[in-house]
Amino acid sequence: MLESLKSFYQSGKTLPEDFRRLYLEGLRREIFKREDDILHSLYSDLGKPAAEAYASEVSFVLSEIKYILKNLHRWMKPQKVKTPLMFWPAKSTVLPSPKGVVLILGPWNYPFQLLMAPFIGALAAGNCAVLKSSRYAPSTSKIMEEIVKNCFEPGHCWFVSGDEEGARKLVEQNWDHIFFTGSTETGRKIMLKAAESLTPVTLELGGKNPCIVFDDADIKISAERIAWGKFFNAGQTCIAPDTVYCSQNIKEKFIEYLRDTVTRFYGVSPEKSPDYGRIVNSQHVKRLASYLENGCGVISGGRYDEESLYFEPTIIDDVSESAAIMKEEIFGPILPVIGFKHTDDLITELGKKPSPLALYIFSRNKKLQKKIMQALTSGSVGINETIKQGASHHLPFGGIGESGTGMYHGKASFDCFTHFKSVLSSGFTGPGFHYPPYGKTVNLLKKAARIFY
C-alpha cells in the first residue's frame, strides 16, 4: 500500500492545481450524495441527533471544502520575498510544496469530521494519504471507506479500518507526516514512535478545559451557552467545558439557571429526547459512572443505563481537587461546578495544571478577560461562548503542551500538510567580493553594517 502511494506521489500527478480541485470537487459531490447515509451511520454509532450530526460533521466538512477551493489558487502561488542587497541580483521565493505521503488517524467522537477535515487539507496541499478510522465508529467507518473508494484511485488515497494493533503497525511505517486526533496518552505514544524516524506530527488531543464564570456575567445566557457546549454530543467533545469555576457570589443562582436550561433543552426525561446523544460504548458509561461513586455531590442528573448507552446530563458540586474527576478529562455529560472567591488564587491553581485545548471566560470586563488570557496558556479561548471557536475556518485550531501540537482548519490545514520551500535564484553575473582572498572585505562588511543595521 505504502509503495503504491509513494509511486503515485513521485509521478507528480498531485502537483497541478486542476488535479487537486478535481478530487476535492469529487469528494464534495460524493458527500452530498451520501449525506443521509452519513447521518444514519452517526446515529448508529453515537445516537447523534441529526441536527447535531449535520451541523458539526457534514456541514462543517462541506464548508471546509468550499473555503479551501475558494482560496486554493492564492495559497499555492509561490510567494516573492525580499532579498538582501549583498545577494544582488538574486531573487527569493517561498514555494509551497506537498509533504508527500501522509497518515491521518481519526477518533470516534466526531468520526466523519475529524477524519475528513484534515484529509481535505492534505488533498489541497497535493499529498497522497492513508486514512485510519476508529473501530468504535464502525458504521461511519464503512460509509467513509465507500466514499474514499468511489472518489480516489488506490495509489492516491487509501482507507484503513481496524484495531489498535493495525494502527500501531501503520504508525511504525515511514511517513512524511502523521496527523492524529485522540487522547493525550495515545498521542504521546505516537510522538515517541514518530521520533524514531524523525517524522513530523500534528497531534490534536484534549484536556480539562476550564470555564470561568465571573459575577458580572449574564448568568442566564452563560448557563445556556455552557450547557449547550457541554452536553452537545453528550459531552464527548474535545473542546467542551470540562469544569465550571463560578464566582461564589453567584454560584447558587448559576446552578439554578443551569438546571432549568438542561430541562428546557432535553425535557424532564432526557433519555426520551430526540436531541440528546448517547455514549459511545458501555466501557465509557462505566468510566463516567465511577466518577459519581467517589463522594461527588450530584445536584441533578446522575442516572445512566449501560445497555442503552444513556448517561443523563449531570451537574455536580462539592468535588475535591483530589477526586479522579478533577484529574482526568471527563469526556462525557458530567459538569462539576466549583465556587471560587479570589481571581488571583484561581489563576494560580489553574496555572499549575496542564495546558488545556480550550479556555472559556464569562465576563463583561475586558481587562479581566485580557488578564485571564495572558495568565493562562490554552490552545484556544472562548469569551462568553463555548466550542464555537472550533468551527471557524478563519481561526487555526490546535492545542499546546499536553493538549497537542500543530494547527489546522482553513488555511492552517493547507499549511499543516505543506512544506514551504525556500528558493534563492541567481543568474551568472554579479559581484564577487565575498570570495577569498578576503583582503579588506571585513572592513567593507563593518561599514555596510553601520549603514544598514
GROMACS .gro file of C-alpha atoms in nm:
model
  453
    1MET     CA    1   0.000   0.000   0.000
    2LEU     CA    2   0.269   0.244   0.103
    3GLU     CA    3   0.483   0.168  -0.201
    4SER     CA    4   0.191   0.231  -0.435
    5LEU     CA    5   0.122   0.564  -0.265
    6LYS     CA    6   0.485   0.672  -0.289
    7SER     CA    7   0.495   0.573  -0.654
    8PHE     CA    8   0.178   0.773  -0.725
    9TYR     CA    9   0.312   1.076  -0.543
   10GLN     CA   10   0.651   1.063  -0.716
   11SER     CA   11   0.476   1.060  -1.052
   12GLY     CA   12   0.390   1.426  -0.991
   13LYS     CA   13   0.017   1.377  -1.061
   14THR     CA   14  -0.089   1.552  -0.739
   15LEU     CA   15   0.107   1.871  -0.808
   16PRO     CA   16  -0.119   2.063  -1.052
   17GLU     CA   17  -0.396   2.279  -0.908
   18ASP     CA   18  -0.650   2.129  -1.151
   19PHE     CA   19  -0.580   1.780  -1.017
   20ARG     CA   20  -0.633   1.887  -0.657
   21ARG     CA   21  -0.955   2.072  -0.745
   22LEU     CA   22  -1.087   1.774  -0.941
   23TYR     CA   23  -1.067   1.543  -0.640
   24LEU     CA   24  -1.187   1.796  -0.385
   25GLU     CA   25  -1.493   1.866  -0.601
   26GLY     CA   26  -1.549   1.493  -0.649
   27LEU     CA   27  -1.533   1.440  -0.273
   28ARG     CA   28  -1.786   1.720  -0.220
   29ARG     CA   29  -2.030   1.564  -0.472
   30GLU     CA   30  -1.999   1.224  -0.307
   31ILE     CA   31  -2.066   1.368   0.040
   32PHE     CA   32  -2.378   1.545  -0.085
   33LYS     CA   33  -2.491   1.218  -0.243
   34ARG     CA   34  -2.433   1.019   0.077
   35GLU     CA   35  -2.530   1.277   0.342
   36ASP     CA   36  -2.834   1.081   0.466
   37ASP     CA   37  -2.621   0.766   0.491
   38ILE     CA   38  -2.366   0.960   0.694
   39LEU     CA   39  -2.635   1.089   0.932
   40HIS     CA   40  -2.776   0.739   0.979
   41SER     CA   41  -2.431   0.598   1.049
   42LEU     CA   42  -2.357   0.868   1.307
   43TYR     CA   43  -2.685   0.788   1.480
   44SER     CA   44  -2.600   0.418   1.475
   45ASP     CA   45  -2.253   0.475   1.626
   46LEU     CA   46  -2.328   0.753   1.876
   47GLY     CA   47  -2.704   0.810   1.887
   48LYS     CA   48  -2.617   1.152   1.746
   49PRO     CA   49  -2.920   1.375   1.677
   50ALA     CA   50  -2.948   1.460   1.306
   51ALA     CA   51  -2.923   1.837   1.366
   52GLU     CA   52  -2.603   1.799   1.570
   53ALA     CA   53  -2.460   1.550   1.321
   54TYR     CA   54  -2.528   1.765   1.019
   55ALA     CA   55  -2.404   2.090   1.173
   56SER     CA   56  -2.088   1.956   1.334
   57GLU     CA   57  -1.989   1.688   1.084
   58VAL     CA   58  -2.142   1.703   0.735
   59SER     CA   59  -2.193   2.079   0.704
   60PHE     CA   60  -1.854   2.155   0.858
   61VAL     CA   61  -1.674   1.933   0.608
   62LEU     CA   62  -1.868   2.072   0.309
   63SER     CA   63  -1.799   2.429   0.413
   64GLU     CA   64  -1.429   2.347   0.465
   65ILE     CA   65  -1.408   2.215   0.108
   66LYS     CA   66  -1.580   2.529  -0.024
   67TYR     CA   67  -1.347   2.760   0.169
   68ILE     CA   68  -1.034   2.577   0.056
   69LEU     CA   69  -1.142   2.566  -0.310
   70LYS     CA   70  -1.211   2.939  -0.299
   71ASN     CA   71  -0.860   3.017  -0.174
   72LEU     CA   72  -0.650   2.732  -0.315
   73HIS     CA   73  -0.510   2.920  -0.615
   74ARG     CA   74  -0.380   3.202  -0.396
   75TRP     CA   75  -0.234   2.965  -0.135
   76MET     CA   76  -0.047   2.760  -0.398
   77LYS     CA   77   0.126   3.057  -0.560
   78PRO     CA   78   0.498   3.098  -0.488
   79GLN     CA   79   0.546   3.391  -0.252
   80LYS     CA   80   0.802   3.651  -0.353
   81VAL     CA   81   1.006   3.784  -0.061
   82LYS     CA   82   1.283   4.039  -0.031
   83THR     CA   83   1.647   3.952  -0.096
   84PRO     CA   84   1.944   4.104   0.095
   85LEU     CA   85   2.122   4.367  -0.113
   86MET     CA   86   2.454   4.183  -0.089
   87PHE     CA   87   2.296   3.887  -0.274
   88TRP     CA   88   2.208   4.102  -0.578
   89PRO     CA   89   2.098   4.018  -0.849
   90ALA     CA   90   1.938   3.710  -0.689
   91LYS     CA   91   1.564   3.672  -0.624
   92SER     CA   92   1.395   3.495  -0.330
   93THR     CA   93   1.070   3.299  -0.323
   94VAL     CA   94   0.890   3.064  -0.087
   95LEU     CA   95   0.747   2.767  -0.276
   96PRO     CA   96   0.454   2.575  -0.116
   97SER     CA   97   0.525   2.205  -0.177
   98PRO     CA   98   0.341   1.889  -0.066
   99LYS     CA   99   0.498   1.689   0.214
  100GLY     CA  100   0.441   1.359   0.033
  101VAL     CA  101   0.257   1.056   0.170
  102VAL     CA  102   0.073   1.126   0.496
  103LEU     CA  103  -0.113   0.922   0.757
  104ILE     CA  104  -0.431   1.060   0.917
  105LEU     CA  105  -0.569   0.884   1.227
  106GLY     CA  106  -0.923   0.977   1.331
  107PRO     CA  107  -1.116   0.938   1.661
  108TRP     CA  108  -1.468   0.812   1.733
  109ASN     CA  109  -1.643   1.115   1.884
  110TYR     CA  110  -1.676   1.311   1.557
  111PRO     CA  111  -1.570   1.026   1.329
  112PHE     CA  112  -1.661   1.191   0.999
  113GLN     CA  113  -1.550   1.549   1.060
  114LEU     CA  114  -1.226   1.474   1.245
  115LEU     CA  115  -1.100   1.241   0.972
  116MET     CA  116  -1.229   1.427   0.667
  117ALA     CA  117  -1.129   1.781   0.772
  118PRO     CA  118  -0.753   1.712   0.788
  119PHE     CA  119  -0.786   1.489   0.479
  120ILE     CA  120  -0.920   1.787   0.284
  121GLY     CA  121  -0.614   1.988   0.388
  122ALA     CA  122  -0.384   1.706   0.279
  123LEU     CA  123  -0.554   1.684  -0.063
  124ALA     CA  124  -0.544   2.060  -0.112
  125ALA     CA  125  -0.171   2.061  -0.037
  126GLY     CA  126  -0.110   1.791  -0.301
  127ASN     CA  127  -0.035   1.489  -0.084
  128CYS     CA  128  -0.125   1.122  -0.106
  129ALA     CA  129  -0.294   0.995   0.210
  130VAL     CA  130  -0.394   0.696   0.418
  131LEU     CA  131  -0.699   0.740   0.640
  132LYS     CA  132  -0.741   0.528   0.952
  133SER     CA  133  -1.077   0.545   1.130
  134SER     CA  134  -1.169   0.442   1.483
  135ARG     CA  135  -1.302   0.091   1.540
  136TYR     CA  136  -1.556   0.241   1.782
  137ALA     CA  137  -1.745   0.404   1.495
  138PRO     CA  138  -1.794   0.106   1.259
  139SER     CA  139  -2.099   0.233   1.069
  140THR     CA  140  -1.942   0.571   0.990
  141SER     CA  141  -1.613   0.399   0.900
  142LYS     CA  142  -1.794   0.185   0.644
  143ILE     CA  143  -1.954   0.489   0.479
  144MET     CA  144  -1.621   0.677   0.472
  145GLU     CA  145  -1.448   0.376   0.319
  146GLU     CA  146  -1.709   0.364   0.041
  147ILE     CA  147  -1.671   0.738  -0.021
  148VAL     CA  148  -1.293   0.714  -0.049
  149LYS     CA  149  -1.312   0.410  -0.281
  150ASN     CA  150  -1.563   0.587  -0.504
  151CYS     CA  151  -1.364   0.910  -0.525
  152PHE     CA  152  -0.996   0.816  -0.537
  153GLU     CA  153  -0.756   0.590  -0.720
  154PRO     CA  154  -0.595   0.331  -0.485
  155GLY     CA  155  -0.250   0.480  -0.536
  156HIS     CA  156  -0.377   0.827  -0.446
  157CYS     CA  157  -0.566   0.761  -0.121
  158TRP     CA  158  -0.639   0.454   0.090
  159PHE     CA  159  -0.887   0.396   0.369
  160VAL     CA  160  -0.800   0.156   0.651
  161SER     CA  161  -1.012   0.034   0.939
  162GLY     CA  162  -0.903  -0.199   1.216
  163ASP     CA  163  -0.795  -0.235   1.575
  164GLU     CA  164  -0.518  -0.081   1.785
  165GLU     CA  165  -0.263  -0.333   1.657
  166GLY     CA  166  -0.334  -0.225   1.300
  167ALA     CA  167  -0.294   0.141   1.398
  168ARG     CA  168   0.035   0.064   1.574
  169LYS     CA  169   0.173  -0.108   1.262
  170LEU     CA  170   0.067   0.186   1.047
  171VAL     CA  171   0.244   0.435   1.273
  172GLU     CA  172   0.564   0.229   1.252
  173GLN     CA  173   0.588   0.287   0.876
  174ASN     CA  174   0.791   0.566   0.720
  175TRP     CA  175   0.553   0.859   0.656
  176ASP     CA  176   0.616   1.216   0.552
  177HIS     CA  177   0.367   1.341   0.814
  178ILE     CA  178   0.135   1.188   1.075
  179PHE     CA  179  -0.183   1.363   1.182
  180PHE     CA  180  -0.355   1.220   1.492
  181THR     CA  181  -0.669   1.320   1.678
  182GLY     CA  182  -0.739   1.144   2.007
  183SER     CA  183  -0.626   1.107   2.366
  184THR     CA  184  -0.313   1.262   2.515
  185GLU     CA  185  -0.190   0.918   2.621
  186THR     CA  186  -0.208   0.778   2.268
  187GLY     CA  187  -0.069   1.100   2.121
  188ARG     CA  188   0.238   1.067   2.342
  189LYS     CA  189   0.296   0.710   2.213
  190ILE     CA  190   0.262   0.821   1.850
  191MET     CA  191   0.506   1.108   1.902
  192LEU     CA  192   0.762   0.872   2.056
  193LYS     CA  193   0.730   0.628   1.767
  194ALA     CA  194   0.744   0.906   1.507
  195ALA     CA  195   1.059   1.044   1.671
  196GLU     CA  196   1.247   0.726   1.577
  197SER     CA  197   1.224   0.821   1.208
  198LEU     CA  198   1.202   1.199   1.269
  199THR     CA  199   0.854   1.200   1.116
  200PRO     CA  200   0.674   1.534   1.173
  201VAL     CA  201   0.347   1.504   1.362
  202THR     CA  202   0.033   1.703   1.428
  203LEU     CA  203  -0.140   1.597   1.749
  204GLU     CA  204  -0.493   1.717   1.823
  205LEU     CA  205  -0.550   1.598   2.178
  206GLY     CA  206  -0.771   1.704   2.470
  207GLY     CA  207  -0.754   1.819   2.827
  208LYS     CA  208  -0.957   1.961   3.111
  209ASN     CA  209  -1.098   2.281   2.963
  210PRO     CA  210  -1.176   2.530   3.243
  211CYS     CA  211  -1.479   2.755   3.216
  212ILE     CA  212  -1.468   3.059   3.445
  213VAL     CA  213  -1.788   3.249   3.524
  214PHE     CA  214  -1.740   3.585   3.696
  215ASP     CA  215  -2.008   3.767   3.892
  216ASP     CA  216  -2.050   4.038   3.627
  217ALA     CA  217  -2.155   3.782   3.364
  218ASP     CA  218  -2.510   3.745   3.235
  219ILE     CA  219  -2.594   3.435   3.437
  220LYS     CA  220  -2.886   3.312   3.226
  221ILE     CA  221  -2.703   3.341   2.893
  222SER     CA  222  -2.386   3.195   3.045
  223ALA     CA  223  -2.582   2.893   3.172
  224GLU     CA  224  -2.739   2.837   2.829
  225ARG     CA  225  -2.413   2.857   2.637
  226ILE     CA  226  -2.224   2.640   2.884
  227ALA     CA  227  -2.500   2.376   2.893
  228TRP     CA  228  -2.513   2.366   2.513
  229GLY     CA  229  -2.135   2.338   2.477
  230LYS     CA  230  -2.107   2.076   2.750
  231PHE     CA  231  -2.395   1.845   2.656
  232PHE     CA  232  -2.361   1.873   2.277
  233ASN     CA  233  -2.275   1.520   2.155
  234ALA     CA  234  -2.339   1.401   2.513
  235GLY     CA  235  -2.025   1.579   2.633
  236GLN     CA  236  -1.795   1.382   2.401
  237THR     CA  237  -1.626   1.688   2.254
  238CYS     CA  238  -1.257   1.764   2.298
  239ILE     CA  239  -1.322   2.138   2.347
  240ALA     CA  240  -1.630   2.101   2.568
  241PRO     CA  241  -1.619   2.285   2.903
  242ASP     CA  242  -1.478   2.028   3.144
  243THR     CA  243  -1.528   2.210   3.474
  244VAL     CA  244  -1.702   2.537   3.563
  245TYR     CA  245  -1.530   2.765   3.813
  246CYS     CA  246  -1.804   3.003   3.924
  247SER     CA  247  -1.777   3.312   4.143
  248GLN     CA  248  -1.904   3.214   4.487
  249ASN     CA  249  -2.132   3.521   4.486
  250ILE     CA  250  -2.346   3.384   4.201
  251LYS     CA  251  -2.283   3.009   4.220
  252GLU     CA  252  -2.622   2.916   4.366
  253LYS     CA  253  -2.811   3.125   4.113
  254PHE     CA  254  -2.594   2.997   3.826
  255ILE     CA  255  -2.665   2.633   3.918
  256GLU     CA  256  -3.037   2.709   3.932
  257TYR     CA  257  -3.027   2.854   3.579
  258LEU     CA  258  -2.812   2.563   3.463
  259ARG     CA  259  -3.063   2.305   3.588
  260ASP     CA  260  -3.351   2.492   3.429
  261THR     CA  261  -3.163   2.514   3.100
  262VAL     CA  262  -3.096   2.139   3.088
  263THR     CA  263  -3.465   2.070   3.145
  264ARG     CA  264  -3.562   2.321   2.875
  265PHE     CA  265  -3.316   2.169   2.628
  266TYR     CA  266  -3.386   1.799   2.687
  267GLY     CA  267  -3.705   1.776   2.895
  268VAL     CA  268  -3.756   1.613   3.234
  269SER     CA  269  -3.661   1.277   3.081
  270PRO     CA  270  -3.357   1.336   2.856
  271GLU     CA  271  -3.350   0.964   2.767
  272LYS     CA  272  -3.665   1.029   2.561
  273SER     CA  273  -3.532   1.341   2.393
  274PRO     CA  274  -3.453   1.313   2.021
  275ASP     CA  275  -3.199   1.591   2.073
  276TYR     CA  276  -2.970   1.416   2.320
  277GLY     CA  277  -2.699   1.170   2.213
  278ARG     CA  278  -2.556   0.853   2.362
  279ILE     CA  279  -2.220   0.740   2.500
  280VAL     CA  280  -2.003   0.551   2.251
  281ASN     CA  281  -1.989   0.219   2.444
  282SER     CA  282  -2.060   0.056   2.780
  283GLN     CA  283  -1.696   0.086   2.887
  284HIS     CA  284  -1.724   0.464   2.878
  285VAL     CA  285  -2.059   0.453   3.058
  286LYS     CA  286  -1.889   0.261   3.340
  287ARG     CA  287  -1.600   0.506   3.345
  288LEU     CA  288  -1.836   0.802   3.381
  289ALA     CA  289  -2.040   0.623   3.647
  290SER     CA  290  -1.724   0.558   3.850
  291TYR     CA  291  -1.675   0.934   3.887
  292LEU     CA  292  -2.004   0.961   4.072
  293GLU     CA  293  -1.913   0.685   4.318
  294ASN     CA  294  -1.640   0.887   4.484
  295GLY     CA  295  -1.840   1.124   4.701
  296CYS     CA  296  -1.942   1.380   4.439
  297GLY     CA  297  -2.243   1.593   4.530
  298VAL     CA  298  -2.492   1.526   4.249
  299ILE     CA  299  -2.716   1.830   4.211
  300SER     CA  300  -2.913   1.699   3.915
  301GLY     CA  301  -2.896   1.402   3.680
  302GLY     CA  302  -2.674   1.106   3.757
  303ARG     CA  303  -2.891   0.835   3.602
  304TYR     CA  304  -2.742   0.604   3.341
  305ASP     CA  305  -2.810   0.277   3.161
  306GLU     CA  306  -2.529   0.062   3.024
  307GLU     CA  307  -2.750  -0.132   2.787
  308SER     CA  308  -2.888   0.172   2.604
  309LEU     CA  309  -2.560   0.368   2.647
  310TYR     CA  310  -2.754   0.650   2.811
  311PHE     CA  311  -2.598   0.888   3.060
  312GLU     CA  312  -2.811   1.173   3.189
  313PRO     CA  313  -2.685   1.534   3.177
  314THR     CA  314  -2.537   1.564   3.525
  315ILE     CA  315  -2.435   1.861   3.740
  316ILE     CA  316  -2.220   1.808   4.049
  317ASP     CA  317  -2.051   2.024   4.313
  318ASP     CA  318  -1.852   1.980   4.635
  319VAL     CA  319  -1.580   1.797   4.444
  320SER     CA  320  -1.238   1.758   4.598
  321GLU     CA  321  -0.940   1.852   4.379
  322SER     CA  322  -0.800   1.508   4.461
  323ALA     CA  323  -1.101   1.327   4.310
  324ALA     CA  324  -1.046   1.134   3.986
  325ILE     CA  325  -1.295   1.351   3.800
  326MET     CA  326  -1.080   1.657   3.873
  327LYS     CA  327  -0.764   1.491   3.741
  328GLU     CA  328  -0.888   1.314   3.428
  329GLU     CA  329  -1.057   1.452   3.118
  330ILE     CA  330  -1.428   1.383   3.177
  331PHE     CA  331  -1.528   1.350   2.809
  332GLY     CA  332  -1.892   1.296   2.894
  333PRO     CA  333  -2.205   1.472   3.024
  334ILE     CA  334  -2.089   1.539   3.382
  335LEU     CA  335  -2.030   1.903   3.473
  336PRO     CA  336  -1.861   1.992   3.803
  337VAL     CA  337  -1.936   2.344   3.929
  338ILE     CA  338  -1.670   2.472   4.169
  339GLY     CA  339  -1.703   2.801   4.356
  340PHE     CA  340  -1.413   3.047   4.389
  341LYS     CA  341  -1.365   3.369   4.585
  342HIS     CA  342  -1.042   3.529   4.462
  343THR     CA  343  -0.946   3.552   4.095
  344ASP     CA  344  -0.572   3.552   4.159
  345ASP     CA  345  -0.596   3.235   4.367
  346LEU     CA  346  -0.790   3.065   4.088
  347ILE     CA  347  -0.535   3.173   3.827
  348THR     CA  348  -0.257   3.029   4.043
  349GLU     CA  349  -0.437   2.694   4.078
  350LEU     CA  350  -0.528   2.665   3.711
  351GLY     CA  351  -0.175   2.766   3.612
  352LYS     CA  352  -0.041   2.454   3.784
  353LYS     CA  353  -0.250   2.227   3.559
  354PRO     CA  354  -0.157   2.106   3.207
  355SER     CA  355  -0.245   2.350   2.929
  356PRO     CA  356  -0.598   2.274   2.803
  357LEU     CA  357  -0.726   2.269   2.447
  358ALA     CA  358  -0.975   2.546   2.531
  359LEU     CA  359  -1.032   2.810   2.795
  360TYR     CA  360  -1.370   2.978   2.850
  361ILE     CA  361  -1.425   3.315   3.017
  362PHE     CA  362  -1.767   3.460   3.100
  363SER     CA  363  -1.740   3.825   3.194
  364ARG     CA  364  -1.822   4.172   3.062
  365ASN     CA  365  -1.491   4.309   3.193
  366LYS     CA  366  -1.244   4.330   2.902
  367LYS     CA  367  -0.947   4.398   3.129
  368LEU     CA  368  -1.031   4.085   3.325
  369GLN     CA  369  -1.070   3.884   3.004
  370LYS     CA  370  -0.726   4.001   2.891
  371LYS     CA  371  -0.573   3.925   3.231
  372ILE     CA  372  -0.701   3.565   3.225
  373MET     CA  373  -0.591   3.507   2.865
  374GLN     CA  374  -0.241   3.636   2.939
  375ALA     CA  375  -0.206   3.443   3.264
  376LEU     CA  376  -0.329   3.103   3.139
  377THR     CA  377  -0.200   2.907   2.841
  378SER     CA  378  -0.452   2.726   2.621
  379GLY     CA  379  -0.498   2.612   2.263
  380SER     CA  380  -0.796   2.842   2.209
  381VAL     CA  381  -1.020   3.080   2.402
  382GLY     CA  382  -1.393   3.139   2.403
  383ILE     CA  383  -1.516   3.463   2.558
  384ASN     CA  384  -1.883   3.447   2.658
  385GLU     CA  385  -1.917   3.149   2.422
  386THR     CA  386  -1.831   2.778   2.416
  387ILE     CA  387  -1.699   2.544   2.144
  388LYS     CA  388  -1.782   2.776   1.852
  389GLN     CA  389  -1.418   2.880   1.809
  390GLY     CA  390  -1.353   2.526   1.684
  391ALA     CA  391  -1.593   2.569   1.391
  392SER     CA  392  -1.439   2.872   1.218
  393HIS     CA  393  -1.229   2.834   0.903
  394HIS     CA  394  -1.065   3.165   0.983
  395LEU     CA  395  -0.930   3.052   1.321
  396PRO     CA  396  -0.644   2.798   1.336
  397PHE     CA  397  -0.740   2.508   1.562
  398GLY     CA  398  -0.499   2.317   1.782
  399GLY     CA  399  -0.360   2.261   2.128
  400ILE     CA  400  -0.044   2.341   2.318
  401GLY     CA  401   0.161   2.125   2.553
  402GLU     CA  402  -0.038   1.821   2.663
  403SER     CA  403  -0.338   1.930   2.456
  404GLY     CA  404  -0.149   1.891   2.130
  405THR     CA  405   0.092   2.034   1.879
  406GLY     CA  406   0.025   2.187   1.536
  407MET     CA  407  -0.287   2.350   1.396
  408TYR     CA  408  -0.541   2.305   1.117
  409HIS     CA  409  -0.876   2.434   0.975
  410GLY     CA  410  -0.892   2.657   0.669
  411LYS     CA  411  -0.554   2.796   0.562
  412ALA     CA  412  -0.394   2.625   0.863
  413SER     CA  413  -0.499   2.285   0.716
  414PHE     CA  414  -0.322   2.366   0.389
  415ASP     CA  415  -0.015   2.486   0.581
  416CYS     CA  416  -0.017   2.176   0.804
  417PHE     CA  417   0.046   1.942   0.509
  418THR     CA  418   0.273   2.180   0.314
  419HIS     CA  419   0.648   2.225   0.321
  420PHE     CA  420   0.734   2.587   0.244
  421LYS     CA  421   1.049   2.552   0.039
  422SER     CA  422   1.289   2.849   0.041
  423VAL     CA  423   1.433   2.924  -0.304
  424LEU     CA  424   1.718   3.168  -0.384
  425SER     CA  425   1.760   3.208  -0.760
  426SER     CA  426   2.057   3.386  -0.918
  427GLY     CA  427   2.200   3.439  -1.264
  428PHE     CA  428   2.563   3.415  -1.377
  429THR     CA  429   2.651   3.780  -1.330
  430GLY     CA  430   2.713   3.980  -1.014
  431PRO     CA  431   2.983   4.093  -0.774
  432GLY     CA  432   3.235   3.851  -0.630
  433PHE     CA  433   3.357   4.049  -0.331
  434HIS     CA  434   3.264   3.765  -0.097
  435TYR     CA  435   3.516   3.520  -0.246
  436PRO     CA  436   3.862   3.466  -0.094
  437PRO     CA  437   4.121   3.601  -0.071
  438TYR     CA  438   3.922   3.830   0.155
  439GLY     CA  439   4.171   4.113   0.193
  440LYS     CA  440   3.983   4.419   0.322
  441THR     CA  441   3.638   4.255   0.288
  442VAL     CA  442   3.583   4.258   0.664
  443ASN     CA  443   3.625   4.639   0.670
  444LEU     CA  444   3.366   4.674   0.393
  445LEU     CA  445   3.129   4.448   0.588
  446LYS     CA  446   3.172   4.658   0.901
  447LYS     CA  447   3.098   4.980   0.714
  448ALA     CA  448   2.794   4.823   0.549
  449ALA     CA  449   2.669   4.703   0.888
  450ARG     CA  450   2.690   5.055   1.031
  451ILE     CA  451   2.492   5.193   0.734
  452PHE     CA  452   2.222   4.928   0.705
  453TYR     CA  453   2.188   4.792   1.060
   0.00000   0.00000   0.00000
